[in-house]
PDB file of C-alpha atoms in Angstrom:
ATOM      1  CA  MET A   1      -4.295  12.947 -70.920  1.00 39.00           C
ATOM      2  CA  ARG A   2      -2.734  10.292 -73.125  1.00 42.00           C
ATOM      3  CA  LEU A   3       0.366  10.928 -75.357  1.00 39.00           C
ATOM      4  CA  SER A   4       0.969   8.737 -78.420  1.00 39.00           C
ATOM      5  CA  LEU A   5       4.002   8.580 -80.698  1.00 38.00           C
ATOM      6  CA  THR A   6       3.689   7.477 -84.403  1.00 39.00           C
ATOM      7  CA  SER A   7       6.567   6.764 -86.797  1.00 39.00           C
ATOM      8  CA  THR A   8       5.818   7.701 -90.465  1.00 41.00           C
ATOM      9  CA  GLY A   9       8.485   7.944 -93.141  1.00 45.00           C
ATOM     10  CA  GLY A  10      11.251   8.338 -90.671  1.00 44.00           C
ATOM     11  CA  LYS A  11       9.439  11.081 -88.822  1.00 44.00           C
ATOM     12  CA  VAL A  12       7.998  10.889 -85.435  1.00 42.00           C
ATOM     13  CA  LEU A  13       4.712  12.632 -85.086  1.00 43.00           C
ATOM     14  CA  ALA A  14       3.403  13.484 -81.749  1.00 43.00           C
ATOM     15  CA  SER A  15      -0.260  13.795 -81.152  1.00 43.00           C
ATOM     16  CA  THR A  16      -2.199  14.294 -78.056  1.00 43.00           C
ATOM     17  CA  VAL A  17      -5.606  13.096 -77.170  1.00 46.00           C
ATOM     18  CA  VAL A  18      -7.341  14.909 -74.434  1.00 45.00           C
ATOM     19  CA  LEU A  19      -9.742  12.803 -72.442  1.00 46.00           C
ATOM     20  CA  GLY A  20     -12.560  14.638 -70.829  1.00 47.00           C
ATOM     21  CA  ALA A  21     -12.899  14.065 -67.191  1.00 46.00           C
ATOM     22  CA  ALA A  22     -16.363  14.258 -65.828  1.00 47.00           C
ATOM     23  CA  ALA A  23     -16.612  15.120 -62.248  1.00 47.00           C
ATOM     24  CA  THR A  24     -19.752  14.283 -60.445  1.00 49.00           C
ATOM     25  CA  ILE A  25     -20.342  16.086 -57.236  1.00 49.00           C
ATOM     26  CA  ALA A  26     -22.824  14.447 -54.939  1.00 51.00           C
ATOM     27  CA  GLY A  27     -24.988  16.806 -53.147  1.00 53.00           C
ATOM     28  CA  LEU A  28     -24.586  16.740 -49.420  1.00 54.00           C
ATOM     29  CA  GLY A  29     -27.654  16.665 -47.250  1.00 60.00           C
ATOM     30  CA  THR A  30     -29.418  15.113 -44.172  1.00 63.00           C
ATOM     31  CA  PHE A  31     -31.926  12.300 -44.646  1.00 68.00           C
ATOM     32  CA  GLY A  32     -34.338  10.725 -42.131  1.00 73.00           C
ATOM     33  CA  SER A  33     -34.526   6.898 -41.613  1.00 84.00           C
ATOM     34  CA  PHE A  34     -36.719   4.385 -39.797  1.00 87.00           C
ATOM     35  CA  THR A  35     -35.166   2.391 -36.876  1.00 86.00           C
ATOM     36  CA  SER A  36     -36.325  -0.350 -34.538  1.00 88.00           C
ATOM     37  CA  THR A  37     -34.854  -1.888 -31.371  1.00 89.00           C
ATOM     38  CA  THR A  38     -35.909  -4.874 -29.267  1.00 85.00           C
ATOM     39  CA  SER A  39     -34.310  -6.742 -26.349  1.00 90.00           C
ATOM     40  CA  ALA A  40     -34.715  -9.834 -24.193  1.00 90.00           C
ATOM     41  CA  ASN A  41     -33.151 -11.419 -21.104  1.00 89.00           C
ATOM     42  CA  GLU A  42     -32.131 -15.087 -20.870  1.00 86.00           C
ATOM     43  CA  SER A  43     -31.945 -16.543 -17.380  1.00 88.00           C
ATOM     44  CA  ALA A  44     -29.715 -19.555 -16.621  1.00 90.00           C
ATOM     45  CA  SER A  45     -29.168 -21.457 -13.398  1.00 89.00           C
ATOM     46  CA  THR A  46     -27.568 -24.734 -12.399  1.00 89.00           C
ATOM     47  CA  GLY A  47     -29.184 -27.760 -10.808  1.00 89.00           C
ATOM     48  CA  THR A  48     -27.998 -29.822  -7.849  1.00 91.00           C
ATOM     49  CA  VAL A  49     -26.886 -33.438  -7.651  1.00 90.00           C
ATOM     50  CA  VAL A  50     -27.274 -34.712  -4.084  1.00 91.00           C
ATOM     51  CA  ILE A  51     -27.474 -38.301  -2.861  1.00 91.00           C
ATOM     52  CA  GLY A  52     -27.709 -39.056   0.834  1.00 94.00           C
ATOM     53  CA  LEU A  53     -28.514 -41.633   3.472  1.00 94.00           C
ATOM     54  CA  ALA A  54     -31.257 -41.414   6.073  1.00 94.00           C
ATOM     55  CA  ALA A  55     -30.229 -40.512   9.597  1.00 95.00           C
ATOM     56  CA  ASP A  56     -29.310 -43.328  11.973  1.00 94.00           C
ATOM     57  CA  GLY A  57     -32.412 -45.115  13.178  1.00 93.00           C
ATOM     58  CA  THR A  58     -34.992 -47.461  11.705  1.00 93.00           C
ATOM     59  CA  ASP A  59     -34.184 -46.168   8.178  1.00 95.00           C
ATOM     60  CA  ASN A  60     -30.436 -46.599   8.624  1.00 96.00           C
ATOM     61  CA  ARG A  61     -28.947 -49.473  10.571  1.00 97.00           C
ATOM     62  CA  LEU A  62     -25.539 -49.529   8.879  1.00 94.00           C
ATOM     63  CA  SER A  63     -23.826 -48.177  11.976  1.00 94.00           C
ATOM     64  CA  VAL A  64     -25.051 -51.114  14.120  1.00 96.00           C
ATOM     65  CA  ALA A  65     -22.063 -53.425  14.620  1.00 94.00           C
ATOM     66  CA  ALA A  66     -22.278 -57.199  14.275  1.00 94.00           C
ATOM     67  CA  THR A  67     -20.186 -59.247  16.712  1.00 94.00           C
ATOM     68  CA  GLY A  68     -19.502 -62.899  17.482  1.00 95.00           C
ATOM     69  CA  LEU A  69     -19.838 -64.126  13.888  1.00 96.00           C
ATOM     70  CA  VAL A  70     -19.222 -67.759  13.044  1.00 97.00           C
ATOM     71  CA  PRO A  71     -19.091 -69.346   9.574  1.00 97.00           C
ATOM     72  CA  GLY A  72     -22.564 -69.463   8.039  1.00 97.00           C
ATOM     73  CA  ASP A  73     -23.889 -66.339   9.807  1.00 97.00           C
ATOM     74  CA  THR A  74     -25.532 -63.439   7.982  1.00 97.00           C
ATOM     75  CA  VAL A  75     -25.861 -59.790   8.948  1.00 97.00           C
ATOM     76  CA  GLN A  76     -28.842 -57.770   7.684  1.00 98.00           C
ATOM     77  CA  ARG A  77     -28.938 -53.995   7.806  1.00 97.00           C
ATOM     78  CA  VAL A  78     -31.293 -51.521   6.101  1.00 98.00           C
ATOM     79  CA  VAL A  79     -30.480 -48.071   4.782  1.00 97.00           C
ATOM     80  CA  LYS A  80     -32.612 -45.549   2.905  1.00 97.00           C
ATOM     81  CA  LEU A  81     -30.966 -43.875  -0.079  1.00 96.00           C
ATOM     82  CA  ASN A  82     -32.412 -40.439  -0.944  1.00 96.00           C
ATOM     83  CA  ASN A  83     -32.027 -38.256  -4.035  1.00 95.00           C
ATOM     84  CA  THR A  84     -32.512 -34.800  -2.558  1.00 94.00           C
ATOM     85  CA  GLY A  85     -31.056 -32.908  -5.520  1.00 92.00           C
ATOM     86  CA  SER A  86     -33.036 -31.047  -8.162  1.00 92.00           C
ATOM     87  CA  GLN A  87     -31.825 -33.261 -11.010  1.00 93.00           C
ATOM     88  CA  GLY A  88     -32.156 -36.879 -12.036  1.00 93.00           C
ATOM     89  CA  LEU A  89     -29.173 -39.196 -12.024  1.00 94.00           C
ATOM     90  CA  ALA A  90     -27.515 -41.321 -14.678  1.00 94.00           C
ATOM     91  CA  GLY A  91     -26.489 -43.848 -12.033  1.00 96.00           C
ATOM     92  CA  VAL A  92     -25.257 -44.540  -8.522  1.00 96.00           C
ATOM     93  CA  THR A  93     -22.161 -46.533  -7.618  1.00 96.00           C
ATOM     94  CA  LEU A  94     -20.980 -47.992  -4.343  1.00 97.00           C
ATOM     95  CA  THR A  95     -17.411 -48.169  -3.094  1.00 97.00           C
ATOM     96  CA  THR A  96     -16.589 -50.172   0.007  1.00 97.00           C
ATOM     97  CA  ALA A  97     -13.320 -49.936   1.906  1.00 97.00           C
ATOM     98  CA  ALA A  98     -12.020 -51.435   5.132  1.00 96.00           C
ATOM     99  CA  THR A  99     -10.955 -48.767   7.619  1.00 95.00           C
ATOM    100  CA  THR A 100     -10.007 -51.638   9.914  1.00 96.00           C
ATOM    101  CA  SER A 101      -8.874 -54.653   7.912  1.00 97.00           C
ATOM    102  CA  SER A 102      -8.543 -58.401   8.501  1.00 97.00           C
ATOM    103  CA  LEU A 103      -9.121 -61.719   6.732  1.00 97.00           C
ATOM    104  CA  LEU A 104     -12.826 -60.894   6.868  1.00 97.00           C
ATOM    105  CA  ASP A 105     -12.364 -58.349   4.086  1.00 97.00           C
ATOM    106  CA  THR A 106      -9.127 -59.496   2.364  1.00 97.00           C
ATOM    107  CA  ASP A 107     -10.132 -63.096   1.629  1.00 97.00           C
ATOM    108  CA  VAL A 108     -12.477 -62.709  -1.344  1.00 97.00           C
ATOM    109  CA  THR A 109     -13.677 -66.322  -1.181  1.00 97.00           C
ATOM    110  CA  ASN A 110     -14.042 -67.161   2.493  1.00 97.00           C
ATOM    111  CA  GLY A 111     -14.349 -63.615   3.815  1.00 97.00           C
ATOM    112  CA  LEU A 112     -17.486 -61.515   4.021  1.00 98.00           C
ATOM    113  CA  GLN A 113     -19.790 -61.470   0.993  1.00 98.00           C
ATOM    114  CA  LEU A 114     -22.040 -58.515   0.202  1.00 98.00           C
ATOM    115  CA  LYS A 115     -25.372 -58.228  -1.568  1.00 98.00           C
ATOM    116  CA  ILE A 116     -28.010 -55.501  -1.680  1.00 98.00           C
ATOM    117  CA  ASP A 117     -31.742 -55.712  -2.384  1.00 98.00           C
ATOM    118  CA  SER A 118     -34.464 -53.069  -2.488  1.00 98.00           C
ATOM    119  CA  CYS A 119     -38.093 -53.102  -1.382  1.00 98.00           C
ATOM    120  CA  SER A 120     -40.819 -50.933  -2.925  1.00 97.00           C
ATOM    121  CA  VAL A 121     -41.992 -50.096   0.609  1.00 97.00           C
ATOM    122  CA  PRO A 122     -39.996 -49.758   3.831  1.00 97.00           C
ATOM    123  CA  TRP A 123     -38.623 -53.078   5.079  1.00 98.00           C
ATOM    124  CA  THR A 124     -40.406 -54.647   8.059  1.00 98.00           C
ATOM    125  CA  GLU A 125     -37.934 -55.018  10.890  1.00 97.00           C
ATOM    126  CA  ALA A 126     -37.897 -57.902  13.385  1.00 97.00           C
ATOM    127  CA  GLY A 127     -35.479 -59.118  16.019  1.00 95.00           C
ATOM    128  CA  THR A 128     -33.514 -57.140  18.555  1.00 94.00           C
ATOM    129  CA  SER A 129     -30.300 -55.212  18.110  1.00 94.00           C
ATOM    130  CA  PRO A 130     -27.956 -56.188  16.656  1.00 94.00           C
ATOM    131  CA  ALA A 131     -29.650 -59.341  15.314  1.00 96.00           C
ATOM    132  CA  TYR A 132     -32.131 -57.644  12.972  1.00 96.00           C
ATOM    133  CA  THR A 133     -34.025 -59.445  10.226  1.00 97.00           C
ATOM    134  CA  TYR A 134     -36.142 -57.888   7.494  1.00 98.00           C
ATOM    135  CA  THR A 135     -39.031 -58.855   5.262  1.00 98.00           C
ATOM    136  CA  CYS A 136     -40.584 -56.981   2.353  1.00 98.00           C
ATOM    137  CA  SER A 137     -44.367 -56.674   1.993  1.00 98.00           C
ATOM    138  CA  GLY A 138     -43.976 -55.062  -1.428  1.00 97.00           C
ATOM    139  CA  THR A 139     -41.797 -55.872  -4.426  1.00 98.00           C
ATOM    140  CA  THR A 140     -38.123 -56.751  -4.072  1.00 98.00           C
ATOM    141  CA  LYS A 141     -35.421 -56.105  -6.655  1.00 98.00           C
ATOM    142  CA  ALA A 142     -31.747 -57.021  -6.822  1.00 98.00           C
ATOM    143  CA  VAL A 143     -29.534 -53.944  -6.529  1.00 98.00           C
ATOM    144  CA  LEU A 144     -26.136 -55.641  -6.192  1.00 98.00           C
ATOM    145  CA  ALA A 145     -25.515 -59.349  -6.722  1.00 98.00           C
ATOM    146  CA  SER A 146     -23.562 -61.276  -4.087  1.00 98.00           C
ATOM    147  CA  ARG A 147     -19.824 -60.643  -4.251  1.00 98.00           C
ATOM    148  CA  ALA A 148     -16.762 -60.036  -2.086  1.00 98.00           C
ATOM    149  CA  VAL A 149     -17.421 -57.230   0.387  1.00 98.00           C
ATOM    150  CA  ILE A 150     -14.694 -54.872  -0.866  1.00 98.00           C
ATOM    151  CA  GLY A 151     -15.216 -53.223  -4.247  1.00 97.00           C
ATOM    152  CA  THR A 152     -14.725 -49.961  -6.114  1.00 97.00           C
ATOM    153  CA  THR A 153     -17.408 -48.043  -8.079  1.00 97.00           C
ATOM    154  CA  MET A 154     -19.772 -51.005  -8.130  1.00 97.00           C
ATOM    155  CA  ALA A 155     -22.791 -50.132 -10.295  1.00 97.00           C
ATOM    156  CA  LEU A 156     -26.133 -50.383  -8.498  1.00 98.00           C
ATOM    157  CA  SER A 157     -29.179 -51.570 -10.441  1.00 97.00           C
ATOM    158  CA  ASN A 158     -32.950 -51.060 -10.245  1.00 98.00           C
ATOM    159  CA  LEU A 159     -32.813 -47.816  -8.281  1.00 97.00           C
ATOM    160  CA  SER A 160     -35.810 -45.509  -7.920  1.00 96.00           C
ATOM    161  CA  SER A 161     -33.594 -42.756  -6.496  1.00 95.00           C
ATOM    162  CA  LEU A 162     -32.273 -41.931  -9.962  1.00 95.00           C
ATOM    163  CA  ALA A 163     -35.283 -39.607 -10.112  1.00 95.00           C
ATOM    164  CA  SER A 164     -35.133 -36.303  -8.266  1.00 95.00           C
ATOM    165  CA  GLY A 165     -36.963 -36.512  -4.940  1.00 95.00           C
ATOM    166  CA  ALA A 166     -37.164 -40.320  -4.963  1.00 96.00           C
ATOM    167  CA  SER A 167     -35.766 -42.853  -2.484  1.00 97.00           C
ATOM    168  CA  ASP A 168     -34.758 -46.504  -2.257  1.00 97.00           C
ATOM    169  CA  ASN A 169     -35.326 -48.810   0.691  1.00 98.00           C
ATOM    170  CA  LEU A 170     -32.188 -50.943   0.661  1.00 98.00           C
ATOM    171  CA  LYS A 171     -31.277 -54.057   2.613  1.00 98.00           C
ATOM    172  CA  VAL A 172     -27.566 -54.758   2.909  1.00 98.00           C
ATOM    173  CA  THR A 173     -26.709 -58.387   3.646  1.00 98.00           C
ATOM    174  CA  LEU A 174     -23.264 -59.517   4.757  1.00 97.00           C
ATOM    175  CA  SER A 175     -22.710 -63.276   4.663  1.00 97.00           C
ATOM    176  CA  PHE A 176     -19.872 -65.103   6.387  1.00 97.00           C
ATOM    177  CA  PRO A 177     -19.250 -68.227   4.254  1.00 97.00           C
ATOM    178  CA  GLY A 178     -19.444 -71.617   5.885  1.00 97.00           C
ATOM    179  CA  THR A 179     -16.119 -72.467   4.228  1.00 96.00           C
ATOM    180  CA  ALA A 180     -14.181 -70.143   6.560  1.00 96.00           C
ATOM    181  CA  ASP A 181     -11.696 -72.020   8.751  1.00 96.00           C
ATOM    182  CA  ASN A 182      -9.985 -71.441  12.094  1.00 97.00           C
ATOM    183  CA  THR A 183      -7.729 -68.729  10.671  1.00 97.00           C
ATOM    184  CA  PHE A 184     -10.757 -66.408  10.820  1.00 97.00           C
ATOM    185  CA  GLN A 185     -11.189 -66.677  14.578  1.00 97.00           C
ATOM    186  CA  ASN A 186     -10.970 -63.407  16.548  1.00 96.00           C
ATOM    187  CA  LYS A 187     -10.807 -61.215  13.457  1.00 96.00           C
ATOM    188  CA  SER A 188     -12.392 -57.805  13.105  1.00 96.00           C
ATOM    189  CA  SER A 189     -13.070 -55.479  10.175  1.00 97.00           C
ATOM    190  CA  VAL A 190     -14.832 -52.144   9.799  1.00 96.00           C
ATOM    191  CA  ILE A 191     -16.385 -51.617   6.379  1.00 96.00           C
ATOM    192  CA  GLY A 192     -17.153 -48.141   5.068  1.00 96.00           C
ATOM    193  CA  PHE A 193     -19.852 -47.604   2.444  1.00 96.00           C
ATOM    194  CA  ALA A 194     -19.617 -44.654   0.009  1.00 95.00           C
ATOM    195  CA  PHE A 195     -22.442 -44.038  -2.466  1.00 96.00           C
ATOM    196  CA  ASP A 196     -21.572 -41.834  -5.442  1.00 95.00           C
ATOM    197  CA  ALA A 197     -24.138 -40.229  -7.745  1.00 94.00           C
ATOM    198  CA  LEU A 198     -23.498 -39.454 -11.411  1.00 93.00           C
ATOM    199  CA  GLN A 199     -25.391 -36.556 -12.996  1.00 92.00           C
ATOM    200  CA  ARG A 200     -27.962 -37.230 -15.686  1.00 91.00           C
ATOM    201  CA  THR A 201     -26.950 -37.118 -19.343  1.00 90.00           C
ATOM    202  CA  ALA A 202     -26.599 -33.556 -20.615  1.00 87.00           C
ATOM    203  CA  THR A 203     -29.467 -32.374 -22.835  1.00 87.00           C
ATOM    204  CA  ASP A 204     -30.715 -29.270 -24.623  1.00 86.00           C
ATOM    205  CA  ARG A 205     -32.430 -27.067 -22.067  1.00 83.00           C
TER     206      ARG A 205
END
């Protein structure tokens, strides 16, 4: 209801306007409807990143000590690097550290120098322990250029073991520079080798 007031000739007239209200009542009832349901299961699992060295023996001579070095000598040792994980790798790095230290590892110029090469087939071993030498009947590639023996996270190149299930036949060469003087006499170092694998680049799976 609306009330309006009108002034006419000094009089106030009141009039009312009645608005009709329409009420709509919806009928109540029960209606049927079509429905549909479907479902699915998504399975997810993680891969493994595993890099390892062959057991001591003809595929791993790193544990064979070299003694009696004089300036100009070289030490050759082989080791097989295996990717036994289910996933490929983005890269492998090498960190070397001296658990027993001397001028042989602290002098970066006249101390031991390290380089690593790979062979597409296992290296052919000659000589008797500990004076091993190795030749490659396949294809050789440079894995680590010659440098001072101690280094951190040194990137390794030309590796086949980046692929899951693959391996690399590596030859580690330690050189004792001919420039070393008498201060190097009767020195001893123990060098540890740690290979670290980096997972492949993440992708849509």
